[in-house]
XYZ file of N, CA, C and O in Angstrom:
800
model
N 0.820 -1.207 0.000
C 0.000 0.000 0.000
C 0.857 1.262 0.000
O 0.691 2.164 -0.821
N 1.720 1.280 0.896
C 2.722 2.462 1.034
C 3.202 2.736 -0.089
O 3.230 3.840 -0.632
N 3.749 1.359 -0.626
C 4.630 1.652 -2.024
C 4.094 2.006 -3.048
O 4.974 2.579 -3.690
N 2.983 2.021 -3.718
C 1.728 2.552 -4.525
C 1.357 3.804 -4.095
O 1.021 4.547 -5.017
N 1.305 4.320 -2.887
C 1.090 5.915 -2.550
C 2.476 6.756 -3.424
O 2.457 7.782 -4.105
N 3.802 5.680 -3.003
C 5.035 6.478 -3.494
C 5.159 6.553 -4.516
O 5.828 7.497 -4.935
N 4.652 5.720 -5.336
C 4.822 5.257 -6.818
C 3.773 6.477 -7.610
O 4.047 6.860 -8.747
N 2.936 6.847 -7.086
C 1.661 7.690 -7.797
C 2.730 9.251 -7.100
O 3.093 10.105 -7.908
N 3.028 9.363 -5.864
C 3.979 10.607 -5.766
C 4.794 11.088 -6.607
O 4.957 12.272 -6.900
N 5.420 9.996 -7.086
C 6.527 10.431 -8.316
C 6.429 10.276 -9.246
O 7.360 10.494 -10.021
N 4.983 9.717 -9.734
C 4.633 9.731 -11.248
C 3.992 11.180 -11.259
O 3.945 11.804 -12.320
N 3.423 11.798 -9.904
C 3.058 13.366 -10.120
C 4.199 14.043 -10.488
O 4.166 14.644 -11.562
N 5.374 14.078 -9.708
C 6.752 14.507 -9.521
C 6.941 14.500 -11.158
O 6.868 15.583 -11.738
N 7.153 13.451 -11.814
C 7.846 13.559 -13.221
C 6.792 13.962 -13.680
O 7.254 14.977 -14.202
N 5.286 14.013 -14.018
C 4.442 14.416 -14.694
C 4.684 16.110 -14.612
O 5.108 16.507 -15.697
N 4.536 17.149 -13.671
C 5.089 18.110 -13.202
C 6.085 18.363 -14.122
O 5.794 18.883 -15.199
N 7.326 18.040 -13.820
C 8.661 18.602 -14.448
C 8.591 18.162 -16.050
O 9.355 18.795 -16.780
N 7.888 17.304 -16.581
C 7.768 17.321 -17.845
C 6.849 18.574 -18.359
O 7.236 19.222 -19.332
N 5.739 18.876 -17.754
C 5.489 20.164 -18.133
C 5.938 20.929 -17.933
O 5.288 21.784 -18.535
N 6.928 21.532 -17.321
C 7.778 22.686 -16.865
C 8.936 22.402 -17.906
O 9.634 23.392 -18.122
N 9.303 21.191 -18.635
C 10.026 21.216 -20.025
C 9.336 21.681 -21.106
O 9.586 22.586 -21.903
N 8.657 21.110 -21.029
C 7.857 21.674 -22.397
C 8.287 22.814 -23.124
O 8.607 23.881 -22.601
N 8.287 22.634 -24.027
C 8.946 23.940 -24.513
C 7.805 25.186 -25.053
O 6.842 24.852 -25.744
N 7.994 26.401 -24.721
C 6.563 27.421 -25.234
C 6.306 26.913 -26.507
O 7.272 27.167 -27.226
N 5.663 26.467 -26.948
C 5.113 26.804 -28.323
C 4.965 27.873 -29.082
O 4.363 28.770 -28.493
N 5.404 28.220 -30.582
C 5.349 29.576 -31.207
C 3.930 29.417 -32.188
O 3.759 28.576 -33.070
N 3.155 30.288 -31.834
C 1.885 30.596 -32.410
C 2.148 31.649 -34.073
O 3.006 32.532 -34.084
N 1.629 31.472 -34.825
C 1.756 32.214 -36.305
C 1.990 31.357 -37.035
O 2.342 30.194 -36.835
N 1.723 32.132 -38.267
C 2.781 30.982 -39.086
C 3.943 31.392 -39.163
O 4.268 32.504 -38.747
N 4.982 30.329 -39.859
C 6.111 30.897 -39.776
C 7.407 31.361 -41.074
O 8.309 30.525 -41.115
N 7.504 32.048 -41.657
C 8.315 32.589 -43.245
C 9.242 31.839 -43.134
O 10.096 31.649 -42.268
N 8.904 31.215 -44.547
C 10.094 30.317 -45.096
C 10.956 31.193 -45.231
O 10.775 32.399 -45.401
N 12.522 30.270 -45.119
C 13.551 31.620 -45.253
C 14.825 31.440 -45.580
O 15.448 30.606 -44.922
N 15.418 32.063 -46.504
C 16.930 31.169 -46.758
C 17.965 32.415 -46.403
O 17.953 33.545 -46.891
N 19.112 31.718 -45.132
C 19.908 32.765 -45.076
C 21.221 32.489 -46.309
O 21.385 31.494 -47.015
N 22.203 34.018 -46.233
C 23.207 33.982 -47.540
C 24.570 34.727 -47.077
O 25.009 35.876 -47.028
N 24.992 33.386 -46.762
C 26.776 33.866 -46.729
C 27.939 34.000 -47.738
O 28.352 33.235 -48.610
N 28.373 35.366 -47.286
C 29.166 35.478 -49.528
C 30.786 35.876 -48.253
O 30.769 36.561 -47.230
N 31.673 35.314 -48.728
C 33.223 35.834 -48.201
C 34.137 35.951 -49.453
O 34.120 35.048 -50.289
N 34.960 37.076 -49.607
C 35.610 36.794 -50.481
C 37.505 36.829 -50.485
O 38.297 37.018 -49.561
N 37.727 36.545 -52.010
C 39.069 36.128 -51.546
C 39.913 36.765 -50.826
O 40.745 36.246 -50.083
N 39.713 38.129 -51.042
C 40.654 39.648 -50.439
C 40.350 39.710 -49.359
O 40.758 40.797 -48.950
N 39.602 38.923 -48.197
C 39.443 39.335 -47.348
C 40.311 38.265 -46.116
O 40.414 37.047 -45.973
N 40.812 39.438 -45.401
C 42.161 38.513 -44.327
C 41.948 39.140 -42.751
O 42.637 39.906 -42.078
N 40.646 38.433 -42.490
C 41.035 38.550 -40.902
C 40.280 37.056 -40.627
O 40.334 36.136 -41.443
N 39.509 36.976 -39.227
C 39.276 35.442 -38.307
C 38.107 35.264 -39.040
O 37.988 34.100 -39.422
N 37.431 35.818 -39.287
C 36.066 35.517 -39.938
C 36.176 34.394 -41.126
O 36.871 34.683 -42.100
N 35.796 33.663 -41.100
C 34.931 32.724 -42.374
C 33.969 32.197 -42.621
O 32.965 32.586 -42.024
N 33.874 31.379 -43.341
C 32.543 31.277 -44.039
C 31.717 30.564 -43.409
O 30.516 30.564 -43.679
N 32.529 29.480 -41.988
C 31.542 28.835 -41.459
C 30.947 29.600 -40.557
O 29.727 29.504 -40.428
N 31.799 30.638 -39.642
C 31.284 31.578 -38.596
C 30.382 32.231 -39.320
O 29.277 32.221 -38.776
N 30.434 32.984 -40.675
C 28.883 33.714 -40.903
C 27.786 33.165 -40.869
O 26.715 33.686 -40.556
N 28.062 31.662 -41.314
C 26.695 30.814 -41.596
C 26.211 30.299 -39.922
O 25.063 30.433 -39.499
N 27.207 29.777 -39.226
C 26.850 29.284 -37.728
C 26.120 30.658 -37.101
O 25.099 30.439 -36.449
N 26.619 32.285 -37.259
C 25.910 33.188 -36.747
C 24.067 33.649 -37.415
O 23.136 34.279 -36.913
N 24.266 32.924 -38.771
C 22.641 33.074 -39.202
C 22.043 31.981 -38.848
O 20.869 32.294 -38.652
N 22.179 30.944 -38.668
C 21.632 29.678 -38.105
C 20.930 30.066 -36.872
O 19.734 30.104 -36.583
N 22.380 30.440 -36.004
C 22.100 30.809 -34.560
C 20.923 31.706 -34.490
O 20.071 31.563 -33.614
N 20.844 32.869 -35.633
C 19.968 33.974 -35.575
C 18.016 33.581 -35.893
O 17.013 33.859 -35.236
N 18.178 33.001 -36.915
C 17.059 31.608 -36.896
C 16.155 31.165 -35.971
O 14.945 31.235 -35.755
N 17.512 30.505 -35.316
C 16.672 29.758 -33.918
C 16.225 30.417 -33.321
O 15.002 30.308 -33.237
N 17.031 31.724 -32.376
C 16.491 32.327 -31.807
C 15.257 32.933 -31.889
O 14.467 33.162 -30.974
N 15.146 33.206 -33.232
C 13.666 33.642 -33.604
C 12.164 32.958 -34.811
O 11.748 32.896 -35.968
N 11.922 32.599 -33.417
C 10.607 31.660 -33.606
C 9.722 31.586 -34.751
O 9.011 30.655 -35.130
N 9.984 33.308 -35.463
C 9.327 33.681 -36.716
C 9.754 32.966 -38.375
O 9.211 33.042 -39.478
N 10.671 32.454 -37.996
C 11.286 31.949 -39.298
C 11.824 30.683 -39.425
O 12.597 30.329 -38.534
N 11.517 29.687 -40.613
C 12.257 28.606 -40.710
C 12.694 28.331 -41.760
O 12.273 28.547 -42.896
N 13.767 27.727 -41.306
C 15.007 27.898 -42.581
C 14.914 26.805 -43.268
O 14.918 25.603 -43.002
N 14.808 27.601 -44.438
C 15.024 26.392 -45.587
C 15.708 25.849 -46.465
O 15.476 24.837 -47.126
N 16.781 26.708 -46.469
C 18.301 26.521 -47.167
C 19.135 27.975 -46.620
O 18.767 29.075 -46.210
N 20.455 27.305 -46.867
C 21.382 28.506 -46.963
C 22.405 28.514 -48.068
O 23.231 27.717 -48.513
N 22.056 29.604 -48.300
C 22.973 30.100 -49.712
C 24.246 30.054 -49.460
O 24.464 29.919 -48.256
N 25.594 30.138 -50.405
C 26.652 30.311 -49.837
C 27.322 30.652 -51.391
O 27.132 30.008 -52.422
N 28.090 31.770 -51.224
C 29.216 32.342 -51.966
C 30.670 32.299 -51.550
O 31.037 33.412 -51.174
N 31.534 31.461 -51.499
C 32.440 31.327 -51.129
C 33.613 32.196 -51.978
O 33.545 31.898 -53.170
N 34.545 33.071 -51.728
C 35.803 33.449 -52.573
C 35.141 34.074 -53.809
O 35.832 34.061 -54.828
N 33.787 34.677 -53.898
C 33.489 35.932 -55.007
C 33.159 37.496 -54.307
O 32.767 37.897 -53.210
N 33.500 38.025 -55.425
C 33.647 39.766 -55.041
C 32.007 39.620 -54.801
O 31.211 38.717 -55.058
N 31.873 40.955 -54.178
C 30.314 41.535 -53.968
C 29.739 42.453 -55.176
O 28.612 42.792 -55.536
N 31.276 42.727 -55.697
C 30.347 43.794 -56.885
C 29.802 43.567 -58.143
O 29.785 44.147 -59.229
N 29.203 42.177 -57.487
C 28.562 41.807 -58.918
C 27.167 40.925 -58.344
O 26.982 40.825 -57.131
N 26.196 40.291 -59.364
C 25.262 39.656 -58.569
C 25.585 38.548 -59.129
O 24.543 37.896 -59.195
N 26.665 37.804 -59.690
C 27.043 36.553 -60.830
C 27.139 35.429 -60.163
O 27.266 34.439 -60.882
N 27.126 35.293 -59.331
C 27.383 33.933 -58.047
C 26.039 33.202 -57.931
O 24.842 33.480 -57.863
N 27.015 31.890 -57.943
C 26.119 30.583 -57.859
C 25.072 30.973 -56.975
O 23.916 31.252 -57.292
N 25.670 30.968 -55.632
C 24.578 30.869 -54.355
C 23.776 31.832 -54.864
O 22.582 31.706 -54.590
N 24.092 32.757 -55.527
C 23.148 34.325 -55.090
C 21.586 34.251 -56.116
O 20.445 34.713 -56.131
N 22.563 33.253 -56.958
C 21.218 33.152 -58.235
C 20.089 31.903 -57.861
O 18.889 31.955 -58.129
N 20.887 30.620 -57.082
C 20.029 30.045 -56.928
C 19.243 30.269 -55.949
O 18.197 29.639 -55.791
N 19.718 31.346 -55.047
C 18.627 31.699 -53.787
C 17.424 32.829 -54.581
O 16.261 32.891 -54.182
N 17.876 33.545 -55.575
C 17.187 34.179 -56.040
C 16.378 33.072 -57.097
O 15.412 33.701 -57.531
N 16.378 32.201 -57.467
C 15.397 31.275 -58.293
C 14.544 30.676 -57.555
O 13.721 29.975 -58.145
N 14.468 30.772 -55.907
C 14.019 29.900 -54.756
C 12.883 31.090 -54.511
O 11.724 30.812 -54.205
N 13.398 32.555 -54.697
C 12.479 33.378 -54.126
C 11.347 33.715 -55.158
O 10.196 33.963 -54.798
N 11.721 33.705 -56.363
C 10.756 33.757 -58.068
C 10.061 32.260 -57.961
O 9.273 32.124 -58.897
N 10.101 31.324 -57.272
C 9.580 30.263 -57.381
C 8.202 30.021 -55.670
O 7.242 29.255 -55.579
N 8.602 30.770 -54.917
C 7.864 31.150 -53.721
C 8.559 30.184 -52.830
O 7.772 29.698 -52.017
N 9.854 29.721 -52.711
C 10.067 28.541 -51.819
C 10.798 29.199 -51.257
O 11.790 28.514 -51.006
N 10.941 30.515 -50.764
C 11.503 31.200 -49.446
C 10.754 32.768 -49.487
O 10.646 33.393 -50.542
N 10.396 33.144 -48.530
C 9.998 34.643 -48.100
C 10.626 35.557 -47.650
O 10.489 36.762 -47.865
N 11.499 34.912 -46.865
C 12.354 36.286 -46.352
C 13.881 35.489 -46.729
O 14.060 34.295 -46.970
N 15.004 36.743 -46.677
C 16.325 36.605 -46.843
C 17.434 37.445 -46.053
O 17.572 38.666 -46.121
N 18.441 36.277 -45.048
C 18.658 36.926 -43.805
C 20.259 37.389 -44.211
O 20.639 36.606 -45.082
N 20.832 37.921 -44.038
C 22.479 38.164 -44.435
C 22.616 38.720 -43.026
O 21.842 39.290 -42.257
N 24.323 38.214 -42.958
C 25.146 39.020 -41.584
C 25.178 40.551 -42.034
O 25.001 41.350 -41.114
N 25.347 41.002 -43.120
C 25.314 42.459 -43.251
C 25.311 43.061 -44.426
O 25.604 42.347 -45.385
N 25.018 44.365 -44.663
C 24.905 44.633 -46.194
C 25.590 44.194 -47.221
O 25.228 43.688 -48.284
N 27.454 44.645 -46.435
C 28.155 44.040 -47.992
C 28.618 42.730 -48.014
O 29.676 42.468 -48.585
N 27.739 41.599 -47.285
C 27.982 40.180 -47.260
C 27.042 40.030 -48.595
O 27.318 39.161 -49.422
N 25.880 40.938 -48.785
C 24.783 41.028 -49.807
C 25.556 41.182 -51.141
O 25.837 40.411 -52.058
N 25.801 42.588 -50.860
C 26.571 43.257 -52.124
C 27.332 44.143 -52.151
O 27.037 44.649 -51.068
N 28.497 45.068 -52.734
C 29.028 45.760 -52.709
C 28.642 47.218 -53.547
O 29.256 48.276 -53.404
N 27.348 46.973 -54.546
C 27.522 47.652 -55.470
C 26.213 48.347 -55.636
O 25.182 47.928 -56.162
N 26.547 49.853 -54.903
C 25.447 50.182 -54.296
C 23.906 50.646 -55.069
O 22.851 50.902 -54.489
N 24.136 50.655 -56.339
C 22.735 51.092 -56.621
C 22.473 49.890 -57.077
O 21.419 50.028 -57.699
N 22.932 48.363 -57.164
C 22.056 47.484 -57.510
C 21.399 47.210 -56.409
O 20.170 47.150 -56.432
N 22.166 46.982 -55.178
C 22.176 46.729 -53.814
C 20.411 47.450 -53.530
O 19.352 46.955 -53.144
N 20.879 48.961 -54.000
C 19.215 49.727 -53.426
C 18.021 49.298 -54.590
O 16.842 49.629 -54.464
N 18.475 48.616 -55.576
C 17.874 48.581 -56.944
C 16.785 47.061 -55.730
O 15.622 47.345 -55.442
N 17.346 45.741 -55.243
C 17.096 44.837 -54.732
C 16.261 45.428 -53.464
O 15.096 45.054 -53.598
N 16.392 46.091 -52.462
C 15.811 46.698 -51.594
C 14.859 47.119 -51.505
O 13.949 46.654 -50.819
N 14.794 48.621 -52.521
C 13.427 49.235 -52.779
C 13.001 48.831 -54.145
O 12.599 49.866 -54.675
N 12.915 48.065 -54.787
C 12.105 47.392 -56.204
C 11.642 46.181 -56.094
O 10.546 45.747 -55.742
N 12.647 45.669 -56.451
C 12.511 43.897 -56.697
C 12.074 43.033 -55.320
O 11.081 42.325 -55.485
N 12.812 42.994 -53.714
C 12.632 42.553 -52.843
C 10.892 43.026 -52.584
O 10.122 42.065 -52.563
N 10.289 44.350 -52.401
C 9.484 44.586 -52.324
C 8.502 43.937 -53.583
O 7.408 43.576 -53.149
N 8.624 43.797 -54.551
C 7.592 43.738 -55.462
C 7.692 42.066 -55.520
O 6.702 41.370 -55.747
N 8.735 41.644 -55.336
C 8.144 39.812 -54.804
C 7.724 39.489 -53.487
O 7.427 38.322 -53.232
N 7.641 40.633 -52.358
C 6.727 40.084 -51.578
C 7.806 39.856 -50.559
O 7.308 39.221 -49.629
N 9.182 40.132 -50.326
C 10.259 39.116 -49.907
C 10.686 39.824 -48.641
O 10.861 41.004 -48.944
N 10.943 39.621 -47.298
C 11.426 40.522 -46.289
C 12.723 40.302 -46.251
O 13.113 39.142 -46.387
N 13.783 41.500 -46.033
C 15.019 40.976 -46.002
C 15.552 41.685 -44.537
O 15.232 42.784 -44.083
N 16.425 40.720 -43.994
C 16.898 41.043 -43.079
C 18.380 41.483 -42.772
O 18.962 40.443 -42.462
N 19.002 42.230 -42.731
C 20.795 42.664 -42.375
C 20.742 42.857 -40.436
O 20.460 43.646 -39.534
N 21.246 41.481 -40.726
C 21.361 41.407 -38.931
C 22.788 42.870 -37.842
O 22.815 43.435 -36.748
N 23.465 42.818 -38.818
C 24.440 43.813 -38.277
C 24.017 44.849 -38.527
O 24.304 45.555 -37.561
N 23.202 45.735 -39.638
C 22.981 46.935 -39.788
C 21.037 47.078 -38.712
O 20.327 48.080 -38.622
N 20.798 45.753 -38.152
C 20.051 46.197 -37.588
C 18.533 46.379 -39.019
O 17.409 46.714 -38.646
N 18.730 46.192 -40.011
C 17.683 46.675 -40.942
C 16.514 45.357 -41.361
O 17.003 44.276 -41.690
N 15.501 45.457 -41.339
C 14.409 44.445 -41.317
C 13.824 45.477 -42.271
O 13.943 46.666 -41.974
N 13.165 45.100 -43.462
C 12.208 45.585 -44.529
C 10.989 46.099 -44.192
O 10.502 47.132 -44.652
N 10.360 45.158 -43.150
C 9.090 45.137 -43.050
C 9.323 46.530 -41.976
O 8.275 46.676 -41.347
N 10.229 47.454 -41.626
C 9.825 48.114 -40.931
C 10.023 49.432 -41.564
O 9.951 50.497 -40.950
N 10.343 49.275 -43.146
C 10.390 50.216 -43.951
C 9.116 50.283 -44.987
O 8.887 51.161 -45.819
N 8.194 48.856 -44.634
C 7.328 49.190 -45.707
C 6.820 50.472 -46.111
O 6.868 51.331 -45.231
N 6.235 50.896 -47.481
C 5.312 51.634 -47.504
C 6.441 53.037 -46.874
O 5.731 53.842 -46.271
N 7.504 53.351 -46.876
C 8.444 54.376 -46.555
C 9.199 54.620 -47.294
O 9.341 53.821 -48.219
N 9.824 55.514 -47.262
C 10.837 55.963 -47.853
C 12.445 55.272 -47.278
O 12.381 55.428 -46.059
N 13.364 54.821 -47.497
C 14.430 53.700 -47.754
C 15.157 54.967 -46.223
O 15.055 56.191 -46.129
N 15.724 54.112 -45.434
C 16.577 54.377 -44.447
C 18.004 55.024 -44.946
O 18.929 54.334 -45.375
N 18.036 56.304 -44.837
C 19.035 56.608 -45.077
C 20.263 56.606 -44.387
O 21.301 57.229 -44.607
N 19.949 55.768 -43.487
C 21.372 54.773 -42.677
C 21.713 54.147 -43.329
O 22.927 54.316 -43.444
N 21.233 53.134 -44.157
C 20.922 51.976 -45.362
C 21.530 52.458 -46.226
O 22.555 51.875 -46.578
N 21.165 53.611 -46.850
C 21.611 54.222 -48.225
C 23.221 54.283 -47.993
O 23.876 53.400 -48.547
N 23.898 55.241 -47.230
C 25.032 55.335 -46.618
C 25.808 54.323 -46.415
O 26.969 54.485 -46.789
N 25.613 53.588 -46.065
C 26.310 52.371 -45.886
C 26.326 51.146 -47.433
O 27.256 50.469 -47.871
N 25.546 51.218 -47.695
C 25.619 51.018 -49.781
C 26.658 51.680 -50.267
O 27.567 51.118 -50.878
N 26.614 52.846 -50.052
C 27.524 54.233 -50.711
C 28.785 53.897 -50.134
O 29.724 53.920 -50.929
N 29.053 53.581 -48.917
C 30.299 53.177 -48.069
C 31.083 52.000 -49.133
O 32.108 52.020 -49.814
N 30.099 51.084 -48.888
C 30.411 49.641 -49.499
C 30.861 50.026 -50.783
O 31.964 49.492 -50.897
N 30.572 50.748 -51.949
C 30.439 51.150 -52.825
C 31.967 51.522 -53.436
O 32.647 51.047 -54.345
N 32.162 52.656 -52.433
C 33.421 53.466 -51.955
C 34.318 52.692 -52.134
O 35.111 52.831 -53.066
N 34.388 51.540 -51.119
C 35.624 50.741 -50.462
C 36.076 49.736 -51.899
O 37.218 49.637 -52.348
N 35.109 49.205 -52.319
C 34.993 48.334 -53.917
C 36.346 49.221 -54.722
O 37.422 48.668 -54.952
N 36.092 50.485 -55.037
C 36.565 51.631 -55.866
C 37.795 52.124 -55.317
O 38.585 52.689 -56.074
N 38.109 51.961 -53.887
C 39.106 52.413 -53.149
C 40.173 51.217 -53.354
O 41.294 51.495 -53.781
N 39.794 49.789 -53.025
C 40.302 48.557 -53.010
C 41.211 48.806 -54.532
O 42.436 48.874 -54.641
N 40.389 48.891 -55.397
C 41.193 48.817 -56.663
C 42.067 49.962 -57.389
O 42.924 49.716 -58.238
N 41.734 51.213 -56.943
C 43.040 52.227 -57.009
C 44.416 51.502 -56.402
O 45.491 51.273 -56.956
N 43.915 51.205 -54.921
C 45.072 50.333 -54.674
C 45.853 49.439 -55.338
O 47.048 49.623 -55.569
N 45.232 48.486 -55.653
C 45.836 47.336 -56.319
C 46.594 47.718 -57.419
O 47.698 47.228 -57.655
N 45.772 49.031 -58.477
C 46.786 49.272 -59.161
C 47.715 49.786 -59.323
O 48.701 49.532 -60.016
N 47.351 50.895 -58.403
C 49.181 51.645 -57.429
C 50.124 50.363 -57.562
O 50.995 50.364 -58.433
N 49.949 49.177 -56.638
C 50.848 48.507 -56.390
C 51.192 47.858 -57.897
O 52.249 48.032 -58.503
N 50.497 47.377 -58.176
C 51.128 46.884 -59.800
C 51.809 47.670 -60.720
O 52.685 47.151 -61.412
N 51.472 49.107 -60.854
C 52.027 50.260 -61.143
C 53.159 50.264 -61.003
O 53.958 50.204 -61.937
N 53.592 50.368 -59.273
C 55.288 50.257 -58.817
C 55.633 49.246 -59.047
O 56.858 49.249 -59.173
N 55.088 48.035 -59.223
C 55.798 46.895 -59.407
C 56.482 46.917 -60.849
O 57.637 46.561 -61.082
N 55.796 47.276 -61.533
C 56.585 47.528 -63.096
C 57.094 48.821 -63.342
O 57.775 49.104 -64.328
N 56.822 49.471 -62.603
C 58.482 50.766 -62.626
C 59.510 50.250 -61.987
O 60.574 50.832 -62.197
N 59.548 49.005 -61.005
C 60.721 48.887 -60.221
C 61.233 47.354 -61.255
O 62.007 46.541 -60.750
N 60.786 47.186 -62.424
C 61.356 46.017 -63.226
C 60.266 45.110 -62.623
O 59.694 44.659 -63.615
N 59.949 44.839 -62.034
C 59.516 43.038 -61.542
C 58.256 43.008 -62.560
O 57.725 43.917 -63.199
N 57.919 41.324 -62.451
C 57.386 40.443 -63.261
C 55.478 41.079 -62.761
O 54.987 40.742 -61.684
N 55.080 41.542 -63.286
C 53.374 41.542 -62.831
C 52.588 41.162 -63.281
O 51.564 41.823 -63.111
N 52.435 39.772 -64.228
C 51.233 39.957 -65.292
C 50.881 38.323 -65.301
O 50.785 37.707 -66.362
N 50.672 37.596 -63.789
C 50.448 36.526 -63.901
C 51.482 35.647 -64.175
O 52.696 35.799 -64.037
N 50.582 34.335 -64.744
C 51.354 33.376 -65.271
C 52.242 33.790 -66.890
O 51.651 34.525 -67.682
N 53.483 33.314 -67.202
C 54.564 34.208 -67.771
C 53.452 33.267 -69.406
O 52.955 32.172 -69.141
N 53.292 33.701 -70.481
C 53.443 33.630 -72.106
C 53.937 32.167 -72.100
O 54.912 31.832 -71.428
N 53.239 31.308 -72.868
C 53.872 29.719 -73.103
C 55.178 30.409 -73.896
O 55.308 31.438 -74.560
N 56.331 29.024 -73.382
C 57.751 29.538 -74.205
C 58.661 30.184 -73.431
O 59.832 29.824 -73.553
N 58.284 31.445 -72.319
C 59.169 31.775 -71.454
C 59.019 31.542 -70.216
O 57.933 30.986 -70.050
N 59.461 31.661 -69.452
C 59.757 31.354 -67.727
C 60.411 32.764 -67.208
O 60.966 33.562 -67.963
N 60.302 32.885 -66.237
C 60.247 34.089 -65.101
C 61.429 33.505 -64.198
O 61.376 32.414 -63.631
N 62.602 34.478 -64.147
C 64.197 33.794 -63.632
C 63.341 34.473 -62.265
O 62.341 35.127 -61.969
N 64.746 33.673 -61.598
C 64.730 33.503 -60.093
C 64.980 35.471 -59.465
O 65.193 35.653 -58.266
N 64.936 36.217 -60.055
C 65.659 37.519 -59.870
C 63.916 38.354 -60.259
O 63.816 39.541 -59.950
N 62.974 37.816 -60.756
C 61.744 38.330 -60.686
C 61.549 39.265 -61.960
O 60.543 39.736 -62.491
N 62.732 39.338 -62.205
C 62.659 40.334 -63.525
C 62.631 40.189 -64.852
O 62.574 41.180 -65.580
């Protein structure tokens, strides 16, 4: 008898703490959604391609509103173009209705090149219906509907824009001096000759 009182005690006991697991349930429906990680080759610090994607995953979960349905990925292409694998097939996913919203770590993980960049923003993203999210700039679409474009947003396009245009003055400075000072700059050497040990 005793042992049947104890036995029904702790089937309350675990009945209890299984509801206190339970996890909340998220009420709505919820936007299909594909996040899009682009890194490219010029770029040299800790960041890569798995940390952007593990930080949109992470961003996902946390929020109950969205479920992911692929993630895009651009590995080692520039931003100033829209020519990339990932970028087209996430964009054939969104013309086809099999994602709604589109999450990026930040604008110029998107793009570099700023009036296509705003061309995608205020035209096209809006006129398919599509919410996009830039987790670092803080920018969500849906809170621009029906507005005029964040000119925090704009600025930071124009930035991105900048740096594209800045990057490559550089590069050619340096190639510049490299062939006033004699050395070899032009790739792999012409079938037939070879490039001596002296660079010149």
């Amino acid at each position: 008898h005793k042992m049947a009182r104890k036995s029904r005690r702790n089937n309350n006991i675990i009945e209890k703490k299984q509801e206190m697991m339970t996890p909340e349930i998220i009420t709505g429906p919820q936007l299909e959604t594909g996040v899009y990680a682009r890194l490219s080759v010029e770029k040299d610090n800790e960041e890569t391609i798995q940390t952007q994607i593990e930080m949109l995953h992470q961003y996902v979960e946390e929020h109950g509103e969205y479920h992911l349905v692929d993630t895009y990925v651009d590995n080692g292409y520039t931003g100033t173009d829209f020519d990339r694998p990932g970028f087209i097939r996430m964009m054939e996913d969104v013309r086809t209705g099999k994602i709604q919203c589109i999450i990026v770590k930040d604008l110029s993980r998107f793009g570099r090149n700023y009036l296509e960049v705003g061309d995608y923003l205020e035209q096209i993203f809006p006129f398919l219906g599509v919410r996009f999210i830039s987790i670092s700039d803080h920018y969500d679409s849906i809170d621009y509907r029906g507005k005029s474009s964040d000119i925090e947003v704009q600025f930071k396009g124009l930035i991105a824009d900048f740096y594209v245009k800045d990057q490559s003055v550089k590069v050619k400075a340096a190639v510049g001096t490299k062939r006033k000072n004699g050395e070899y700059c032009c790739g792999s050497a012409p079938y037939g000759y070879r490039i001596n040990p002296e660079n010149k």
